[in-house]
Tab-separated table of C-alpha atoms and ligand atoms in Angstrom:
chain	number	residue	atom	x	y	z
A	26	MET	CA	0.000	0.000	0.000
A	27	GLN	CA	1.357	3.385	-0.972
A	28	VAL	CA	-0.941	5.839	0.840
A	29	LEU	CA	-3.330	5.091	3.691
A	30	VAL	CA	-6.007	7.706	4.336
A	31	THR	CA	-8.009	7.519	7.576
A	32	GLY	CA	-11.381	9.163	8.190
A	33	ALA	CA	-12.567	8.314	4.664
A	34	ASN	CA	-16.161	9.260	5.388
A	35	GLY	CA	-15.448	12.734	6.780
A	36	GLN	CA	-15.437	16.058	4.953
A	37	LEU	CA	-11.687	16.037	4.395
A	38	GLY	CA	-11.533	12.274	3.743
A	39	HIS	CA	-14.163	12.653	1.062
A	40	GLU	CA	-12.303	15.521	-0.632
A	41	LEU	CA	-9.008	13.610	-0.410
A	42	ALA	CA	-10.704	10.792	-2.313
A	43	ARG	CA	-11.833	13.220	-5.030
A	44	THR	CA	-8.374	14.722	-5.456
A	45	VAL	CA	-6.036	11.703	-5.515
A	46	PRO	CA	-3.089	12.827	-7.680
A	47	PRO	CA	-2.457	10.796	-10.845
A	48	GLY	CA	-0.407	7.650	-10.293
A	49	VAL	CA	-0.964	7.545	-6.534
A	50	ASP	CA	-2.204	4.279	-5.071
A	51	ALA	CA	-4.410	5.408	-2.183
A	52	HIS	CA	-6.475	3.312	0.192
A	53	PHE	CA	-9.248	4.931	2.195
A	54	LEU	CA	-10.321	3.526	5.541
A	55	ASP	CA	-13.439	4.701	7.334
A	56	ARG	CA	-14.150	4.229	11.030
A	57	THR	CA	-15.449	0.681	10.551
A	58	ALA	CA	-12.264	-0.320	8.712
A	59	LEU	CA	-9.911	1.372	11.206
A	60	ASP	CA	-11.292	2.567	14.538
A	61	LEU	CA	-8.799	4.932	16.173
A	62	ALA	CA	-10.483	4.235	19.508
A	63	GLY	CA	-9.763	0.513	19.058
A	64	PRO	CA	-7.013	-1.407	20.837
A	65	ASP	CA	-5.044	-2.589	17.818
A	66	VAL	CA	-4.468	0.517	15.675
A	67	GLU	CA	-0.671	0.205	15.537
A	68	GLU	CA	-0.700	-3.493	14.580
A	69	ARG	CA	-3.424	-3.013	11.968
A	70	VAL	CA	-1.479	-0.237	10.279
A	71	LEU	CA	1.775	-2.204	10.456
A	72	ALA	CA	0.028	-5.053	8.634
A	73	LEU	CA	-1.106	-2.673	5.876
A	74	ALA	CA	2.439	-1.257	5.571
A	75	PRO	CA	1.691	2.086	3.883
A	76	ARG	CA	4.528	4.372	2.768
A	77	ILE	CA	2.488	7.482	3.608
A	78	ILE	CA	-0.318	8.040	6.142
A	79	LEU	CA	-2.760	10.942	5.804
A	80	ASN	CA	-4.764	11.213	9.016
A	81	ALA	CA	-8.131	12.809	8.297
A	82	ALA	CA	-9.910	10.914	11.089
A	83	ALA	CA	-10.790	12.679	14.297
A	84	TYR	CA	-13.390	12.993	16.990
A	85	THR	CA	-14.779	16.387	15.866
A	86	ALA	CA	-17.945	16.867	17.992
A	87	VAL	CA	-16.727	20.024	19.770
A	88	ASP	CA	-19.662	20.360	22.184
A	89	ARG	CA	-20.103	16.639	22.875
A	90	ALA	CA	-16.391	16.376	23.679
A	91	GLU	CA	-17.069	18.288	26.904
A	92	SER	CA	-19.070	15.316	28.231
A	93	GLU	CA	-17.191	12.603	26.277
A	94	SER	CA	-13.646	13.761	26.789
A	95	ASP	CA	-12.392	10.186	27.405
A	96	LEU	CA	-13.501	9.175	23.934
A	97	ALA	CA	-12.196	12.406	22.371
A	98	PHE	CA	-8.774	11.766	23.930
A	99	ARG	CA	-8.837	8.085	22.938
A	100	VAL	CA	-9.384	8.994	19.273
A	101	ASN	CA	-7.556	12.321	18.940
A	102	GLY	CA	-4.786	11.509	21.430
A	103	ALA	CA	-3.966	7.824	21.923
A	104	GLY	CA	-5.360	6.549	18.590
A	105	THR	CA	-3.561	9.254	16.671
A	106	GLY	CA	-0.371	8.478	18.596
A	107	ALA	CA	-0.706	4.794	17.642
A	108	LEU	CA	-0.922	5.786	13.976
A	109	ALA	CA	2.275	7.803	14.339
A	110	ARG	CA	4.089	4.944	16.115
A	111	ALA	CA	3.140	2.619	13.255
A	112	ALA	CA	4.421	5.198	10.760
A	113	ALA	CA	7.705	5.431	12.692
A	114	ARG	CA	8.161	1.644	12.701
A	115	LEU	CA	7.438	1.527	8.966
A	116	ASP	CA	9.681	4.538	8.276
A	117	ALA	CA	6.618	6.054	6.590
A	118	ARG	CA	5.681	9.707	6.161
A	119	MET	CA	2.649	11.066	7.958
A	120	VAL	CA	0.492	14.152	7.627
A	121	HIS	CA	-1.643	14.733	10.688
A	122	VAL	CA	-4.452	17.295	10.475
A	123	SER	CA	-5.030	19.456	13.537
A	124	THR	CA	-7.031	22.503	14.487
A	125	ASP	CA	-7.124	26.210	15.350
A	126	PHE	CA	-8.883	25.111	18.565
A	127	ILE	CA	-5.503	24.293	20.146
A	128	PHE	CA	-5.149	28.085	20.592
A	129	ASP	CA	-6.878	30.160	23.281
A	130	GLY	CA	-8.241	32.808	20.911
A	131	VAL	CA	-7.096	35.834	22.894
A	132	SER	CA	-4.556	36.978	20.287
A	133	ALA	CA	-5.235	40.122	18.261
A	134	SER	CA	-3.154	38.943	15.289
A	135	PRO	CA	-3.002	35.650	13.353
A	136	TYR	CA	-1.519	32.689	15.278
A	137	LEU	CA	1.935	31.573	14.151
A	138	PRO	CA	2.670	27.832	13.958
A	139	GLY	CA	5.198	28.105	16.799
A	140	GLN	CA	2.980	30.096	19.127
A	141	ALA	CA	2.149	28.512	22.502
A	142	PRO	CA	-1.009	26.386	22.425
A	143	ALA	CA	-3.607	26.771	25.194
A	144	PRO	CA	-6.904	25.110	24.269
A	145	VAL	CA	-10.064	26.364	25.953
A	146	GLY	CA	-12.144	23.181	25.506
A	147	ALA	CA	-11.894	19.385	25.625
A	148	TYR	CA	-11.850	18.957	21.842
A	149	GLY	CA	-8.916	21.358	21.438
A	150	ALA	CA	-7.117	19.719	24.363
A	151	SER	CA	-7.563	16.263	22.800
A	152	LYS	CA	-6.255	17.512	19.440
A	153	LEU	CA	-3.257	19.093	21.155
A	154	GLU	CA	-2.549	15.756	22.852
A	155	GLY	CA	-2.621	14.192	19.367
A	156	GLU	CA	-0.092	16.726	18.099
A	157	ARG	CA	2.181	15.924	21.059
A	158	GLN	CA	1.941	12.170	20.537
A	159	VAL	CA	2.570	12.498	16.799
A	160	ARG	CA	5.614	14.728	17.316
A	161	ALA	CA	7.011	12.388	20.034
A	162	ALA	CA	6.601	9.201	17.985
A	163	LEU	CA	7.487	10.613	14.578
A	164	PRO	CA	9.487	13.854	14.728
A	165	GLY	CA	9.449	14.088	10.925
A	166	ALA	CA	5.635	14.142	10.700
A	167	ILE	CA	3.880	17.107	9.129
A	168	ILE	CA	1.228	18.588	11.399
A	169	LEU	CA	-1.148	20.683	9.351
A	170	ARG	CA	-3.604	22.831	11.284
A	171	THR	CA	-6.773	24.127	9.702
A	172	ALA	CA	-10.036	25.801	10.759
A	173	TRP	CA	-13.775	26.209	10.101
A	174	VAL	CA	-13.937	23.379	7.535
A	175	TYR	CA	-16.954	22.807	5.290
A	176	SER	CA	-17.735	20.827	2.144
A	177	ALA	CA	-20.701	19.671	0.100
A	178	HIS	CA	-20.270	16.305	1.821
A	179	GLY	CA	-21.090	15.996	5.513
A	180	ALA	CA	-22.559	18.267	8.174
A	181	ASN	CA	-21.182	21.774	8.582
A	182	PHE	CA	-22.041	25.446	9.150
A	183	VAL	CA	-22.878	26.162	5.488
A	184	LYS	CA	-25.408	23.354	5.265
A	185	THR	CA	-26.884	24.221	8.673
A	186	MET	CA	-27.327	27.862	7.593
A	187	LEU	CA	-29.014	26.845	4.338
A	188	ARG	CA	-31.417	24.640	6.270
A	189	LEU	CA	-32.227	27.313	8.881
A	190	MET	CA	-32.510	30.091	6.288
A	191	GLY	CA	-34.942	27.911	4.362
A	192	SER	CA	-37.120	27.189	7.381
A	193	ARG	CA	-36.962	30.213	9.732
A	194	ASP	CA	-38.081	33.819	9.418
A	195	ARG	CA	-35.121	35.375	11.206
A	196	LEU	CA	-31.702	34.167	12.377
A	197	GLY	CA	-29.176	35.280	15.006
A	198	VAL	CA	-25.555	34.368	14.291
A	199	VAL	CA	-22.505	34.878	16.515
A	200	ALA	CA	-20.528	37.929	15.402
A	201	ASP	CA	-17.757	37.996	18.004
A	202	GLN	CA	-15.896	34.839	16.960
A	203	ILE	CA	-13.440	35.467	14.143
A	204	GLY	CA	-11.741	32.857	11.974
A	205	THR	CA	-11.388	31.708	8.381
A	206	PRO	CA	-13.933	29.484	6.623
A	207	THR	CA	-12.071	26.761	4.738
A	208	TRP	CA	-13.334	24.582	1.900
A	209	ALA	CA	-12.263	20.976	2.424
A	210	LYS	CA	-11.326	20.592	-1.248
A	211	GLY	CA	-8.532	23.181	-1.064
A	212	LEU	CA	-7.422	21.701	2.245
A	213	ALA	CA	-7.283	18.246	0.634
A	214	GLN	CA	-4.935	19.552	-2.061
A	215	ALA	CA	-2.629	20.987	0.616
A	216	VAL	CA	-2.678	17.668	2.481
A	217	TRP	CA	-1.797	15.723	-0.680
A	218	GLU	CA	1.060	18.080	-1.467
A	219	SER	CA	2.379	17.825	2.111
A	220	GLY	CA	2.122	14.031	2.061
A	221	LEU	CA	3.802	13.516	-1.285
A	222	GLY	CA	6.500	16.149	-0.697
A	223	THR	CA	9.872	15.775	0.957
A	224	GLN	CA	9.732	18.324	3.780
A	225	SER	CA	9.601	16.883	7.270
A	226	GLY	CA	9.145	17.923	10.872
A	227	LEU	CA	6.998	20.947	10.059
A	228	THR	CA	3.909	22.403	11.678
A	229	LEU	CA	1.925	24.161	8.976
A	230	HIS	CA	-1.199	26.306	8.925
A	231	TRP	CA	-3.665	25.993	6.064
A	232	THR	CA	-6.986	27.758	5.685
A	233	ASP	CA	-8.571	29.680	2.856
A	234	LEU	CA	-7.572	33.369	2.725
A	235	GLY	CA	-9.227	36.261	4.535
A	236	VAL	CA	-11.114	36.430	7.811
A	237	ALA	CA	-14.764	36.470	8.866
A	238	SER	CA	-17.039	36.197	11.840
A	239	TRP	CA	-19.677	33.464	11.793
A	240	TYR	CA	-22.122	36.318	11.143
A	241	ASP	CA	-20.158	37.526	8.076
A	242	PHE	CA	-19.971	33.946	6.859
A	243	ALA	CA	-23.743	33.480	7.290
A	244	VAL	CA	-24.511	36.709	5.406
A	245	ALA	CA	-22.239	35.602	2.540
A	246	ILE	CA	-23.853	32.144	2.466
A	247	GLN	CA	-27.290	33.713	2.137
A	248	GLU	CA	-26.251	36.143	-0.616
A	249	GLU	CA	-24.482	33.480	-2.659
A	250	ALA	CA	-27.237	30.901	-2.132
A	251	LEU	CA	-29.935	33.359	-3.230
A	252	GLU	CA	-27.947	34.124	-6.376
A	253	ARG	CA	-27.842	30.409	-7.197
A	254	GLY	CA	-31.486	29.687	-6.378
A	255	LEU	CA	-30.486	27.476	-3.448
A	256	LEU	CA	-32.675	29.755	-1.285
A	257	SER	CA	-35.886	31.346	-2.526
A	258	ARG	CA	-36.174	34.309	-0.130
A	259	ALA	CA	-33.904	36.358	2.131
A	260	VAL	CA	-34.406	36.292	5.893
A	261	PRO	CA	-32.959	38.908	8.273
A	262	VAL	CA	-29.685	37.755	9.846
A	263	ASP	CA	-28.844	39.452	13.158
A	264	PRO	CA	-25.357	39.629	14.669
A	265	ILE	CA	-25.393	38.251	18.222
A	266	ARG	CA	-22.835	37.808	21.009
A	267	THR	CA	-21.353	34.453	21.985
A	268	GLU	CA	-22.917	34.842	25.445
A	269	ASP	CA	-26.364	34.983	23.809
A	270	TYR	CA	-25.775	31.619	22.108
A	271	PRO	CA	-24.596	29.383	24.962
A	272	THR	CA	-22.957	26.084	23.994
A	273	PRO	CA	-21.413	23.337	26.175
A	274	ALA	CA	-17.924	24.092	24.815
A	275	ARG	CA	-16.099	27.416	24.942
A	276	ARG	CA	-14.595	28.399	21.618
A	277	PRO	CA	-11.632	30.654	20.826
A	278	ALA	CA	-12.871	34.190	20.090
A	279	TYR	CA	-10.146	34.763	17.502
A	280	SER	CA	-8.542	31.826	15.727
A	281	VAL	CA	-7.109	33.181	12.489
A	282	LEU	CA	-4.020	31.155	11.530
A	283	ASP	CA	-0.919	32.792	10.048
A	284	LYS	CA	-0.221	30.956	6.785
A	285	THR	CA	2.760	32.917	5.496
A	286	ASP	CA	5.278	30.054	5.757
A	287	THR	CA	2.882	27.458	4.373
A	288	LEU	CA	1.937	29.585	1.380
A	289	ALA	CA	5.630	30.024	0.558
A	290	LEU	CA	6.195	26.267	0.846
A	291	LEU	CA	3.165	24.753	-0.898
A	292	ALA	CA	1.910	25.336	-4.418
A	293	ALA	CA	-1.620	24.106	-3.600
A	294	PRO	CA	-4.193	26.554	-5.032
A	295	ARG	CA	-5.193	29.163	-2.496
A	296	GLN	CA	-8.133	31.522	-2.656
A	297	HIS	CA	-10.227	33.889	-0.570
A	298	TRP	CA	-12.828	32.073	1.511
A	299	ARG	CA	-15.678	33.719	-0.379
A	300	ALA	CA	-14.422	32.433	-3.742
A	301	ALA	CA	-14.181	28.943	-2.244
A	302	LEU	CA	-17.699	29.250	-0.819
A	303	ARG	CA	-19.027	30.056	-4.305
A	304	GLN	CA	-17.457	26.883	-5.695
A	305	MET	CA	-18.855	24.729	-2.915
A	306	LEU	CA	-22.355	26.198	-3.451
A	307	ASP	CA	-22.029	25.560	-7.201
A	308	GLU	CA	-21.363	21.929	-6.330
A	309	LEU	CA	-24.373	21.791	-4.010
A	310	LYS	CA	-26.494	23.208	-6.809
A	311	GLU	CA	-25.250	20.568	-9.247
A	312	GLN	CA	-26.117	17.872	-6.698
A	313	ALA	CA	-29.608	19.298	-6.056
B	421	NAP	N1	-14.534	20.495	10.746
B	421	NAP	C1	-13.837	21.566	11.145
B	421	NAP	O1	-14.368	22.690	11.214
B	421	NAP	C2	-12.382	21.441	11.496
B	421	NAP	C3	-11.707	22.571	11.951
B	421	NAP	C4	-10.345	22.471	12.266
B	421	NAP	C5	-9.696	21.253	12.151
B	421	NAP	N2	-10.392	20.163	11.724
B	421	NAP	C6	-9.677	18.893	11.633
B	421	NAP	O2	-9.681	18.490	10.288
B	421	NAP	C7	-9.700	17.065	10.203
B	421	NAP	C8	-10.819	16.613	9.298
B	421	NAP	O3	-12.038	17.086	9.845
B	421	NAP	P1	-13.423	16.932	9.079
B	421	NAP	O4	-14.018	18.286	9.003
B	421	NAP	O5	-13.250	16.128	7.832
B	421	NAP	O6	-14.212	16.103	10.188
B	421	NAP	P2	-15.410	15.076	10.001
B	421	NAP	O7	-16.188	15.404	8.798
B	421	NAP	O8	-16.077	15.023	11.335
B	421	NAP	O9	-14.641	13.726	9.727
B	421	NAP	C9	-13.942	13.053	10.717
B	421	NAP	C10	-13.965	11.600	10.367
B	421	NAP	O10	-13.303	10.908	11.427
B	421	NAP	C11	-14.023	9.739	11.675
B	421	NAP	N3	-13.849	9.232	13.015
B	421	NAP	C12	-14.429	9.654	14.165
B	421	NAP	N4	-14.066	8.849	15.182
B	421	NAP	C13	-13.266	7.901	14.652
B	421	NAP	C14	-12.592	6.777	15.180
B	421	NAP	N5	-12.728	6.420	16.458
B	421	NAP	N6	-11.830	6.015	14.356
B	421	NAP	C15	-11.727	6.328	13.039
B	421	NAP	N7	-12.354	7.365	12.471
B	421	NAP	C16	-13.112	8.145	13.278
B	421	NAP	C17	-15.479	10.082	11.443
B	421	NAP	O11	-16.161	8.875	11.179
B	421	NAP	P3	-17.760	8.803	10.994
B	421	NAP	O12	-18.009	9.379	9.631
B	421	NAP	O13	-18.036	7.366	11.087
B	421	NAP	O14	-18.336	9.619	12.098
B	421	NAP	C18	-15.395	11.029	10.281
B	421	NAP	O15	-15.579	10.366	9.046
B	421	NAP	C19	-9.791	16.583	11.649
B	421	NAP	O16	-8.507	16.295	12.125
B	421	NAP	C20	-10.331	17.774	12.403
B	421	NAP	O17	-9.936	17.761	13.765
B	421	NAP	C21	-11.711	20.229	11.393
């Protein structure tokens, strides 16, 4: 096996499957084929003997992680560490995908890859534990952090907004959390390039370009969806504060990632988040 991709059924896994570079022999495993919470992850991967591992699997239920932190840590910490140990024993490359949620969100400027992590919730803490285990087992691994991921496949903010905008008369959306919406297809191209490249031991940041609040993102989704006939009428969208939309998990207020080094290193196509959103909505329209 040349490339093993975990998390095949997720947003990123799905986009990785759509963007396999020519000539690459890639095998995609979903949770039933390789459960990162299972006891035998390292042995199973050793038996498959990939040359490259792209880890797109993760426990990603941010709010549920607050009450299921054991499971979140089993998958995002120990299971991810087992993948990295297998990669080390096979002398394989590994790209591990991580998150902006390892940062505390109090910065006023984009987070650099080397900046000190300080997660504010269980999900971010479990992902940080994964980063630590990957780095300890396989110092040459590429850790690629991303943020606010969406795609036509799977559940995400864009699809939730379309559903709510189609069924409600008015919507309040959090305006005091700032980040960068990121289309999983562009992310997949960056992951492929990182996996097939020769650089090692790097922590990279990849998101689409620009910044937005969830409110800005929602307004853009509505405008673009109306233009494409994915919504038939506009509803008022009100900016609200995080404290007026309580959730089990705290989230970083500001989680823009500094991508300067990554953009200099990778040739993967990069674009402003709004341009990427248009392409994703075009795809949704084709599917409809
Ligand atoms: N989504 C975001 O906004 C976001 C933001 C920053 C970073 N990231 C990171 O980006 C990566 C890809 O995220 P995504 O958006 O593609 O997430 P996703 O759509 O939730 O996909 C994650 C995949 O992991 C699988 N998975 C969950 N538990 C597993 C286990 N025990 N063993 C094996 N597989 C398991 C899920 O399987 P099922 O399909 O069976 O549930 C799912 O297919 C993750 O590392 C995530 O932490 C995501």
